Coordinates of C-alpha atoms and ligand atoms in Angstrom, one line a residue:
M1 CA 9.6 36.0 -31.4
P2 CA 8.2 33.2 -29.4
L3 CA 10.7 31.6 -27.0
V4 CA 9.6 28.1 -28.0
P5 CA 9.4 27.3 -31.7
P6 CA 5.8 26.5 -32.6
S7 CA 6.8 23.0 -33.8
A8 CA 8.5 21.9 -30.6
P9 CA 6.4 19.4 -28.6
R10 CA 4.9 20.8 -25.5
Q11 CA 7.0 19.6 -22.5
R12 CA 4.9 18.5 -19.6
L13 CA 6.4 18.0 -16.2
A14 CA 6.5 14.2 -15.5
L15 CA 3.6 13.1 -13.4
H16 CA 5.6 12.0 -10.4
W17 CA 7.1 15.5 -10.2
Q18 CA 3.6 16.9 -10.3
I19 CA 2.5 14.6 -7.5
L20 CA 5.6 15.5 -5.5
I21 CA 4.8 19.2 -5.8
G22 CA 1.2 18.5 -4.8
M23 CA 2.4 16.6 -1.8
A24 CA 4.9 19.2 -0.7
A25 CA 2.3 22.0 -1.1
G26 CA -0.2 19.8 0.9
L27 CA 2.4 19.4 3.6
V28 CA 3.1 23.1 3.9
V29 CA -0.6 24.1 3.8
G30 CA -1.7 21.3 6.2
L31 CA 1.1 22.2 8.7
L32 CA 0.2 25.9 8.5
V33 CA -3.5 25.1 9.2
N34 CA -2.3 22.8 12.1
A35 CA -0.2 25.6 13.6
F36 CA -3.0 28.2 13.3
Q37 CA -5.7 25.8 14.6
G38 CA -6.3 28.0 17.6
P39 CA -6.5 31.4 15.8
L40 CA -8.5 29.9 13.0
A41 CA -11.0 28.4 15.4
D42 CA -11.3 31.9 17.1
L43 CA -11.8 33.5 13.7
A44 CA -14.5 30.9 12.8
A45 CA -16.2 31.5 16.1
S46 CA -16.1 35.3 15.6
S47 CA -18.2 35.4 12.4
A48 CA -20.7 33.1 10.8
L49 CA -19.3 33.9 7.3
A50 CA -15.8 32.9 8.3
A51 CA -17.1 29.7 9.9
S52 CA -19.0 28.7 6.8
V53 CA -16.1 29.5 4.5
M54 CA -13.8 27.4 6.6
D55 CA -16.3 24.6 6.8
F56 CA -16.7 24.7 3.0
L57 CA -13.0 24.6 2.4
A58 CA -12.5 21.6 4.7
K59 CA -15.4 19.7 3.1
A60 CA -14.3 20.5 -0.4
N61 CA -10.8 19.3 0.5
Q62 CA -12.1 16.0 1.8
F63 CA -14.5 15.6 -1.1
V64 CA -11.7 15.9 -3.7
G65 CA -9.4 13.4 -1.8
D66 CA -12.2 10.9 -1.3
L67 CA -13.5 11.2 -4.9
F68 CA -10.0 10.3 -6.1
L69 CA -9.7 7.3 -3.9
R70 CA -13.2 6.2 -4.8
G71 CA -12.2 6.4 -8.5
L72 CA -9.3 4.1 -7.9
R73 CA -11.2 1.6 -5.7
F74 CA -13.9 1.5 -8.4
I75 CA -11.3 0.3 -10.9
A76 CA -9.5 -2.3 -8.7
V77 CA -12.0 -5.2 -8.9
P78 CA -12.6 -5.1 -12.7
I79 CA -8.9 -4.6 -13.6
V80 CA -7.9 -7.7 -11.5
L81 CA -10.8 -9.8 -12.9
F82 CA -10.3 -9.0 -16.5
S83 CA -6.5 -8.9 -16.7
L84 CA -6.2 -12.2 -14.7
V85 CA -8.8 -13.9 -16.9
V86 CA -6.7 -13.0 -19.9
G87 CA -3.5 -13.9 -18.1
S88 CA -4.7 -17.4 -17.1
S89 CA -6.6 -18.4 -20.2
S90 CA -4.0 -20.6 -21.9
L91 CA -2.7 -23.9 -20.7
N92 CA 0.9 -22.8 -20.8
D93 CA 0.0 -19.8 -18.7
L94 CA -1.8 -22.0 -16.2
K95 CA 1.3 -24.1 -15.6
K96 CA 3.3 -21.0 -15.3
L97 CA 0.8 -19.4 -12.9
S98 CA 0.8 -22.4 -10.5
R99 CA 4.6 -22.2 -10.4
I100 CA 4.5 -18.4 -9.9
G101 CA 1.8 -18.9 -7.2
G102 CA 4.0 -21.1 -5.1
R103 CA 7.1 -18.9 -5.4
T104 CA 5.2 -15.7 -4.8
I105 CA 3.7 -16.9 -1.5
I106 CA 7.0 -18.2 -0.2
I107 CA 8.8 -15.0 -1.1
Y108 CA 6.1 -12.9 0.4
L109 CA 6.3 -14.8 3.7
L110 CA 10.1 -14.7 3.8
T111 CA 10.3 -11.0 3.2
T112 CA 7.6 -10.3 5.8
S113 CA 9.5 -12.3 8.4
L114 CA 12.7 -10.5 7.4
A115 CA 11.0 -7.1 7.8
I116 CA 9.8 -8.0 11.4
T117 CA 13.3 -9.2 12.3
V118 CA 14.7 -5.8 11.1
G119 CA 12.1 -4.0 13.2
L120 CA 12.8 -6.1 16.3
V121 CA 16.6 -5.7 16.0
L122 CA 16.2 -1.9 15.8
A123 CA 13.7 -1.8 18.7
N124 CA 16.1 -3.8 20.8
I125 CA 18.9 -1.3 20.1
T126 CA 16.9 2.0 20.4
R127 CA 14.6 0.7 23.2
P128 CA 11.9 3.3 22.3
G129 CA 9.7 2.4 25.3
T130 CA 12.3 3.5 27.8
W131 CA 12.3 7.1 26.6
L132 CA 8.9 8.0 28.0
S133 CA 8.3 8.7 31.7
P134 CA 5.5 6.7 33.5
E135 CA 3.6 10.0 34.1
L136 CA 3.7 11.0 30.4
R137 CA 2.8 7.4 29.5
D138 CA -0.3 7.5 31.7
H139 CA -1.3 11.0 30.5
L140 CA -1.1 9.9 26.8
A141 CA -2.9 6.6 27.5
T142 CA -5.9 8.3 29.2
A143 CA -6.1 11.1 26.6
A144 CA -6.8 8.7 23.7
A145 CA -8.4 5.9 25.6
D146 CA -12.0 6.5 24.4
T147 CA -11.0 7.0 20.8
V148 CA -9.4 3.5 20.5
S149 CA -11.6 1.4 22.8
D150 CA -14.4 0.7 20.2
K151 CA -11.9 0.1 17.4
L152 CA -10.3 -2.6 19.3
Q153 CA -13.4 -4.8 19.5
A154 CA -12.9 -5.7 15.8
A155 CA -9.6 -7.6 16.0
A156 CA -9.7 -11.3 15.8
A157 CA -6.8 -13.7 15.3
P158 CA -6.8 -14.9 11.7
D159 CA -7.5 -18.6 11.5
V160 CA -5.3 -20.1 8.8
W161 CA -7.9 -22.7 7.8
A162 CA -10.7 -20.2 7.7
T163 CA -8.6 -17.8 5.6
L164 CA -7.8 -20.6 3.1
L165 CA -11.4 -21.7 3.0
N166 CA -12.5 -18.1 2.5
M167 CA -10.5 -17.8 -0.7
V168 CA -13.2 -19.8 -2.4
P169 CA -16.2 -17.6 -2.9
Q170 CA -19.6 -19.1 -2.3
N171 CA -21.1 -16.6 -4.7
P172 CA -18.7 -15.1 -7.2
F173 CA -21.0 -12.1 -7.7
A174 CA -20.9 -11.4 -4.0
A175 CA -17.1 -11.6 -4.1
L176 CA -17.1 -9.0 -6.9
A177 CA -19.7 -6.8 -5.2
Q178 CA -17.8 -6.8 -1.9
G179 CA -14.4 -6.4 -3.5
N180 CA -13.0 -9.4 -1.8
M181 CA -9.7 -9.4 -3.7
L182 CA -8.5 -13.0 -2.9
Q183 CA -11.9 -14.3 -4.0
V184 CA -11.8 -12.2 -7.1
V185 CA -8.3 -13.7 -7.9
F186 CA -9.8 -17.2 -7.4
L187 CA -12.7 -16.5 -9.6
A188 CA -10.5 -15.1 -12.4
L189 CA -8.2 -18.0 -12.2
A190 CA -11.1 -20.5 -12.3
I191 CA -12.7 -18.8 -15.3
G192 CA -9.3 -18.5 -17.1
A193 CA -8.6 -22.2 -16.5
A194 CA -12.1 -23.3 -17.6
L195 CA -11.7 -21.2 -20.8
T196 CA -8.8 -23.5 -21.8
L197 CA -11.3 -26.4 -21.9
V198 CA -14.0 -24.9 -24.1
P199 CA -13.8 -24.8 -27.9
K200 CA -11.3 -22.3 -29.2
E201 CA -13.7 -20.1 -31.1
K202 CA -15.9 -19.6 -28.1
A203 CA -13.0 -19.0 -25.7
E204 CA -11.3 -16.6 -28.0
F205 CA -14.3 -14.3 -28.0
V206 CA -14.4 -14.1 -24.2
I207 CA -10.7 -13.5 -24.0
K208 CA -10.9 -10.7 -26.5
V209 CA -13.7 -9.0 -24.6
A210 CA -11.7 -9.3 -21.3
D211 CA -8.6 -8.0 -23.0
G212 CA -10.4 -5.0 -24.5
L213 CA -12.0 -4.2 -21.2
T214 CA -8.6 -4.4 -19.5
D215 CA -7.2 -1.9 -22.0
A216 CA -10.3 0.4 -21.4
I217 CA -9.8 0.2 -17.6
I218 CA -6.1 1.1 -18.0
K219 CA -7.2 4.2 -19.9
L220 CA -9.4 5.1 -16.9
V221 CA -6.4 4.6 -14.5
G222 CA -4.4 7.0 -16.7
A223 CA -7.3 9.5 -16.7
I224 CA -7.7 9.4 -12.9
M225 CA -4.0 9.7 -12.4
L226 CA -4.0 13.0 -14.2
T227 CA -5.9 14.4 -11.2
A228 CA -3.5 12.9 -8.8
P229 CA -1.4 16.0 -8.0
V230 CA -4.5 17.9 -6.9
A231 CA -5.9 14.9 -5.0
V232 CA -2.7 14.2 -3.3
F233 CA -2.5 17.9 -2.2
C234 CA -5.9 17.5 -0.6
L235 CA -5.2 14.2 1.1
I236 CA -1.9 15.3 2.6
A237 CA -3.2 18.7 3.6
G238 CA -6.2 17.1 5.3
V239 CA -4.0 14.6 7.3
M240 CA -1.4 17.2 8.3
A241 CA -4.0 19.7 9.4
T242 CA -5.4 17.3 11.9
M243 CA -2.3 15.5 13.0
G244 CA -1.3 15.7 16.7
I245 CA 2.2 17.2 16.3
Q246 CA 2.7 17.4 20.1
V247 CA 2.3 13.6 20.4
L248 CA 4.9 13.2 17.7
S249 CA 7.6 14.8 19.8
A250 CA 6.8 12.5 22.8
L251 CA 6.9 9.4 20.6
L252 CA 9.9 10.5 18.5
V253 CA 12.2 7.6 19.3
Y254 CA 9.4 5.1 18.6
S255 CA 8.4 6.8 15.4
L256 CA 12.0 7.1 14.2
T257 CA 12.6 3.4 14.9
V258 CA 9.6 2.4 12.8
I259 CA 10.6 4.9 10.0
G260 CA 14.3 3.8 10.2
G261 CA 13.3 0.1 9.8
L262 CA 11.0 0.9 6.9
L263 CA 13.8 2.9 5.2
I264 CA 16.2 0.0 5.7
M265 CA 13.7 -2.4 4.0
T266 CA 12.6 0.0 1.2
L267 CA 16.0 1.5 0.3
G268 CA 18.3 -1.3 1.4
V269 CA 16.9 -4.8 1.5
Y270 CA 14.6 -4.5 -1.5
P271 CA 17.1 -3.1 -3.9
L272 CA 19.6 -5.7 -2.8
L273 CA 17.2 -8.6 -3.3
L274 CA 16.2 -7.1 -6.6
K275 CA 19.8 -6.8 -7.8
V276 CA 20.7 -10.3 -6.7
F277 CA 17.6 -12.1 -8.0
S278 CA 16.7 -10.1 -11.0
G279 CA 19.7 -8.0 -12.0
V280 CA 17.6 -4.9 -12.0
G281 CA 19.3 -1.8 -10.6
P282 CA 17.6 0.5 -8.0
R283 CA 17.3 3.5 -10.2
R284 CA 15.3 1.8 -12.9
F285 CA 13.0 0.2 -10.3
F286 CA 12.3 3.3 -8.2
E287 CA 11.8 5.5 -11.3
A288 CA 9.2 3.0 -12.5
I289 CA 7.2 2.6 -9.3
L290 CA 7.5 6.1 -7.9
P291 CA 3.9 7.1 -8.7
A292 CA 2.6 4.1 -6.8
Q293 CA 4.8 4.9 -3.9
L294 CA 3.7 8.5 -3.7
L295 CA 0.1 7.4 -3.9
A296 CA 0.5 4.8 -1.2
F297 CA 2.1 7.4 1.0
S298 CA -0.7 9.9 0.4
S299 CA -3.6 7.5 0.7
S300 CA -2.3 5.0 3.3
S301 CA -4.1 2.3 1.4
S302 CA -2.5 -0.5 -0.6
S303 CA -5.9 -1.5 -2.1
A304 CA -6.7 2.0 -3.3
T305 CA -3.2 2.1 -4.8
L306 CA -3.6 -1.3 -6.5
P307 CA -4.6 -0.2 -10.0
V308 CA -1.6 2.3 -10.1
T309 CA 0.8 -0.3 -8.7
M310 CA -0.3 -2.7 -11.5
E311 CA 0.2 0.0 -14.2
C312 CA 3.6 1.0 -12.8
V313 CA 4.8 -2.6 -12.6
E314 CA 3.5 -3.5 -16.1
G315 CA 3.7 -0.3 -18.1
R316 CA 6.8 1.3 -16.6
M317 CA 8.8 -1.6 -15.2
G318 CA 8.0 -4.0 -18.0
V319 CA 6.7 -7.0 -16.0
G320 CA 4.5 -9.3 -18.1
E321 CA 0.7 -9.0 -17.8
D322 CA 0.1 -12.4 -16.2
V323 CA 2.8 -12.0 -13.5
T324 CA 1.5 -8.5 -12.8
S325 CA -2.2 -9.4 -12.6
F326 CA -1.5 -12.3 -10.2
V327 CA 1.4 -11.2 -8.0
I328 CA 0.3 -7.6 -7.4
P329 CA -3.4 -8.1 -6.3
L330 CA -2.2 -11.0 -4.1
G331 CA 0.4 -8.8 -2.6
A332 CA -1.9 -5.9 -1.9
T333 CA -4.0 -8.3 0.1
I334 CA -1.5 -10.5 2.0
N335 CA 2.0 -9.0 1.7
M336 CA 2.4 -6.2 4.2
D337 CA 6.1 -6.1 5.1
G338 CA 5.8 -2.5 6.4
T339 CA 2.8 -3.3 8.6
A340 CA 4.5 -6.4 10.0
L341 CA 7.7 -4.4 10.8
Y342 CA 5.7 -1.7 12.5
Q343 CA 3.8 -4.3 14.5
G344 CA 7.0 -5.8 15.7
V345 CA 8.4 -2.5 16.9
A346 CA 5.1 -1.4 18.4
A347 CA 4.8 -4.7 20.4
L348 CA 8.3 -4.2 21.8
F349 CA 7.6 -0.5 22.5
I350 CA 4.5 -1.3 24.5
A351 CA 6.2 -4.1 26.4
Q352 CA 9.1 -1.8 27.3
L353 CA 6.7 1.0 28.2
Y354 CA 4.9 -1.2 30.8
G355 CA 8.0 -3.0 32.0
I356 CA 7.0 -6.4 30.5
P357 CA 10.2 -8.4 29.6
L358 CA 10.0 -10.2 26.3
D359 CA 12.7 -12.9 25.9
L360 CA 13.9 -14.4 22.6
G361 CA 11.1 -17.0 22.6
A362 CA 8.5 -14.2 22.9
Q363 CA 10.2 -12.2 20.1
L364 CA 10.1 -15.3 17.9
T365 CA 6.4 -15.5 18.6
I366 CA 6.1 -11.9 17.5
V367 CA 7.8 -12.8 14.2
L368 CA 5.2 -15.6 13.7
T369 CA 2.1 -13.7 14.8
A370 CA 3.0 -10.4 13.1
T371 CA 3.5 -12.4 9.8
L372 CA 0.0 -13.8 10.2
A373 CA -1.6 -10.6 11.5
S374 CA -0.1 -8.7 8.5
V375 CA -1.5 -11.3 6.1
G376 CA -4.9 -10.7 7.7
T377 CA -4.6 -6.9 7.6
A378 CA -6.8 -5.3 4.9
G379 CA -5.1 -2.8 2.7
V380 CA -6.9 0.2 4.1
P381 CA -5.9 3.0 6.5
G382 CA -5.3 2.1 10.1
V383 CA -6.0 -1.6 10.1
G384 CA -2.4 -2.5 11.0
L385 CA -2.9 -0.9 14.4
I386 CA -6.1 -2.9 15.1
M387 CA -4.4 -6.2 14.1
L388 CA -1.6 -5.4 16.5
V389 CA -4.0 -6.7 19.2
I390 CA -3.3 -10.2 18.0
V391 CA 0.4 -9.9 18.3
L392 CA 0.1 -8.3 21.8
Q393 CA -2.2 -11.1 23.0
A394 CA 0.1 -13.8 21.6
V395 CA 3.0 -12.6 23.8
G396 CA 0.8 -12.3 26.9
I397 CA 0.5 -8.5 27.2
G398 CA -2.4 -7.8 29.6
D399 CA -5.5 -5.9 28.9
E400 CA -4.4 -2.7 30.6
A401 CA -1.0 -2.4 28.9
M402 CA -2.6 -3.4 25.6
K403 CA -5.3 -0.7 25.7
G404 CA -3.0 1.9 27.1
G405 CA -0.2 1.1 24.6
I406 CA -2.5 1.2 21.6
A407 CA -4.1 4.5 22.8
I408 CA -0.6 6.0 23.1
I409 CA 0.6 5.0 19.6
F410 CA -2.7 5.9 18.1
G411 CA -1.6 9.6 18.0
V412 CA 1.2 9.0 15.5
D413 CA -0.5 6.1 13.7
R414 CA -1.5 8.0 10.5
L415 CA 2.0 9.2 9.8
L416 CA 3.4 5.7 10.3
D417 CA 0.6 4.2 8.3
M418 CA 1.6 6.4 5.3
C419 CA 5.2 5.2 5.6
R420 CA 4.4 1.5 6.1
T421 CA 1.9 1.5 3.2
T422 CA 4.7 2.8 1.0
T423 CA 6.9 -0.1 2.1
N424 CA 4.0 -2.6 1.6
V425 CA 3.5 -1.4 -2.0
T426 CA 7.2 -1.4 -2.8
G427 CA 7.6 -4.9 -1.5
D428 CA 4.8 -6.1 -3.9
A429 CA 6.4 -4.4 -6.8
M430 CA 9.9 -5.9 -5.9
V431 CA 8.5 -9.4 -5.7
A432 CA 6.7 -9.0 -9.0
T433 CA 9.9 -7.8 -10.7
V434 CA 11.9 -10.7 -9.3
I435 CA 9.3 -13.3 -10.3
A436 CA 9.1 -11.9 -13.8
A437 CA 12.8 -11.8 -14.2
R438 CA 13.1 -15.5 -13.2
E439 CA 10.3 -16.4 -15.6
G440 CA 11.9 -14.5 -18.5
D441 CA 8.9 -12.2 -18.5
L442 CA 10.6 -8.9 -17.8
L443 CA 11.2 -6.4 -20.6
T444 CA 14.6 -4.6 -20.8
A445 CA 14.6 -0.9 -19.9
Q446 CA 15.2 -0.2 -23.6
A447 CA 12.2 -2.3 -24.7
V448 CA 10.0 -0.5 -22.1
A449 CA 11.2 2.9 -23.4
D450 CA 10.5 1.9 -27.0
R451 CA 7.0 0.7 -26.2
R452 CA 6.2 3.9 -24.4
A453 CA 7.6 6.0 -27.3
E454 CA 5.4 3.9 -29.7
R455 CA 2.4 4.5 -27.6
Q456 CA 3.1 8.2 -27.3
A457 CA 3.5 8.4 -31.0
V458 CA -0.1 7.2 -31.5
G459 CA -1.3 9.4 -28.7
M460 CA -2.0 6.3 -26.4
D461 CA 0.4 6.9 -23.6
E462 CA -1.7 7.8 -20.6
N463 CA 0.3 5.6 -18.2
P464 CA 0.9 7.0 -14.8
Ligands
LIG501 N1 -2.7 1.0 5.5 C1 -1.9 -0.2 5.3 C2 -2.0 -0.7 3.9 O1 -3.0 -0.3 3.2 C3 -2.3 -1.3 6.2 C4 -2.0 -1.0 7.7 O2 -0.8 -1.2 8.1 O3 -2.8 -0.3 8.3 O4 -1.2 -1.3 3.3

């Protein structure tokens, strides 16, 4: 007799569990490869066959991870464009959007300054820069000096006027082609607004097309997410296999300070703000956005995670489409609480390491410049470290300490990038939920469950 009656629906493990399993397996395999780096290299050197097998495995691993991220990036521009055109194409929605716009930017800036303050308070308590001897400091600084020196050329202080001006694309097709998200948001809002001014029959047709395309793209997100467990395995295994574990132990206090601050924000401050301003409890929130968090952690990229964050916030959390399609893309571009917190701790760490005193005034400068630097940080891996230069320059940290300091923290940057990107994405989702609740645009948990059940019944539920 079969154990499961033939009529029982096939139970599939929830996607976030599948991703978690992929992640854990990636962690174990990656760390094993890391530990056996020496013997494996010897083996590869000993036979041409072993060398090519290992080369093939490494390349295949990278290929799968990169393919997955490409799939998500491929979706990010059209989903923002089409869903925001739909969201902004009625006069009512336009009024609502301008109100939402103001509130969103203010909350984003406030939470970012709060995050840096948390980081600075922690770094003043743990004093991570005092745990490293000057000899070890100089050794680590010279070891990584070459790797970071070219990267540092790229950083330039974001000019607020230029950033504002840059939101208006000179050529909307170039904005789409280059994936400049703020310009795409501007384009979508402009088209949505203009659609309210043309005759209804014409506007309706365009809106229907954009709406249909949004639904089609959401299907693609669902399909890509089905491959997430395997892709996440590859991404994590790749990172762990090449991570400098030895450097991690030298920078343990610094790394734990950053991670502690990120945990305080993600598991303490956000749930508190969420409860106070939207009435939503932490369990419902985290259950809804877990797939986006796991993906942010695995990819270290808020912009690659963007389509999934939108789907989690809208499909699983119940935030309305126009709030989601405005607040989340904007957040993935300018709201980086985790990055800002990390920059605050890193600046203090480097100053302590080189014996440069930073008084209260200098620490307030850090709050201001790290807020700006995080706004200017692109949502891709490793950029937060480059933008740190701006913060260090603002508080007068000299060239030698800056280059040495950045070279030192470079060794653990990927791990911290994974953690800070998770906070960045969580912050965006929290703000979207609060804004939606204030606008009366947030479904109840029951309504979300009913909608998912309805979709499942017609075989439509491919949400992450
Ligand atoms: N990787 C981060 C993000 O995508 C940015 C950074 O801090 O480097 O959100």
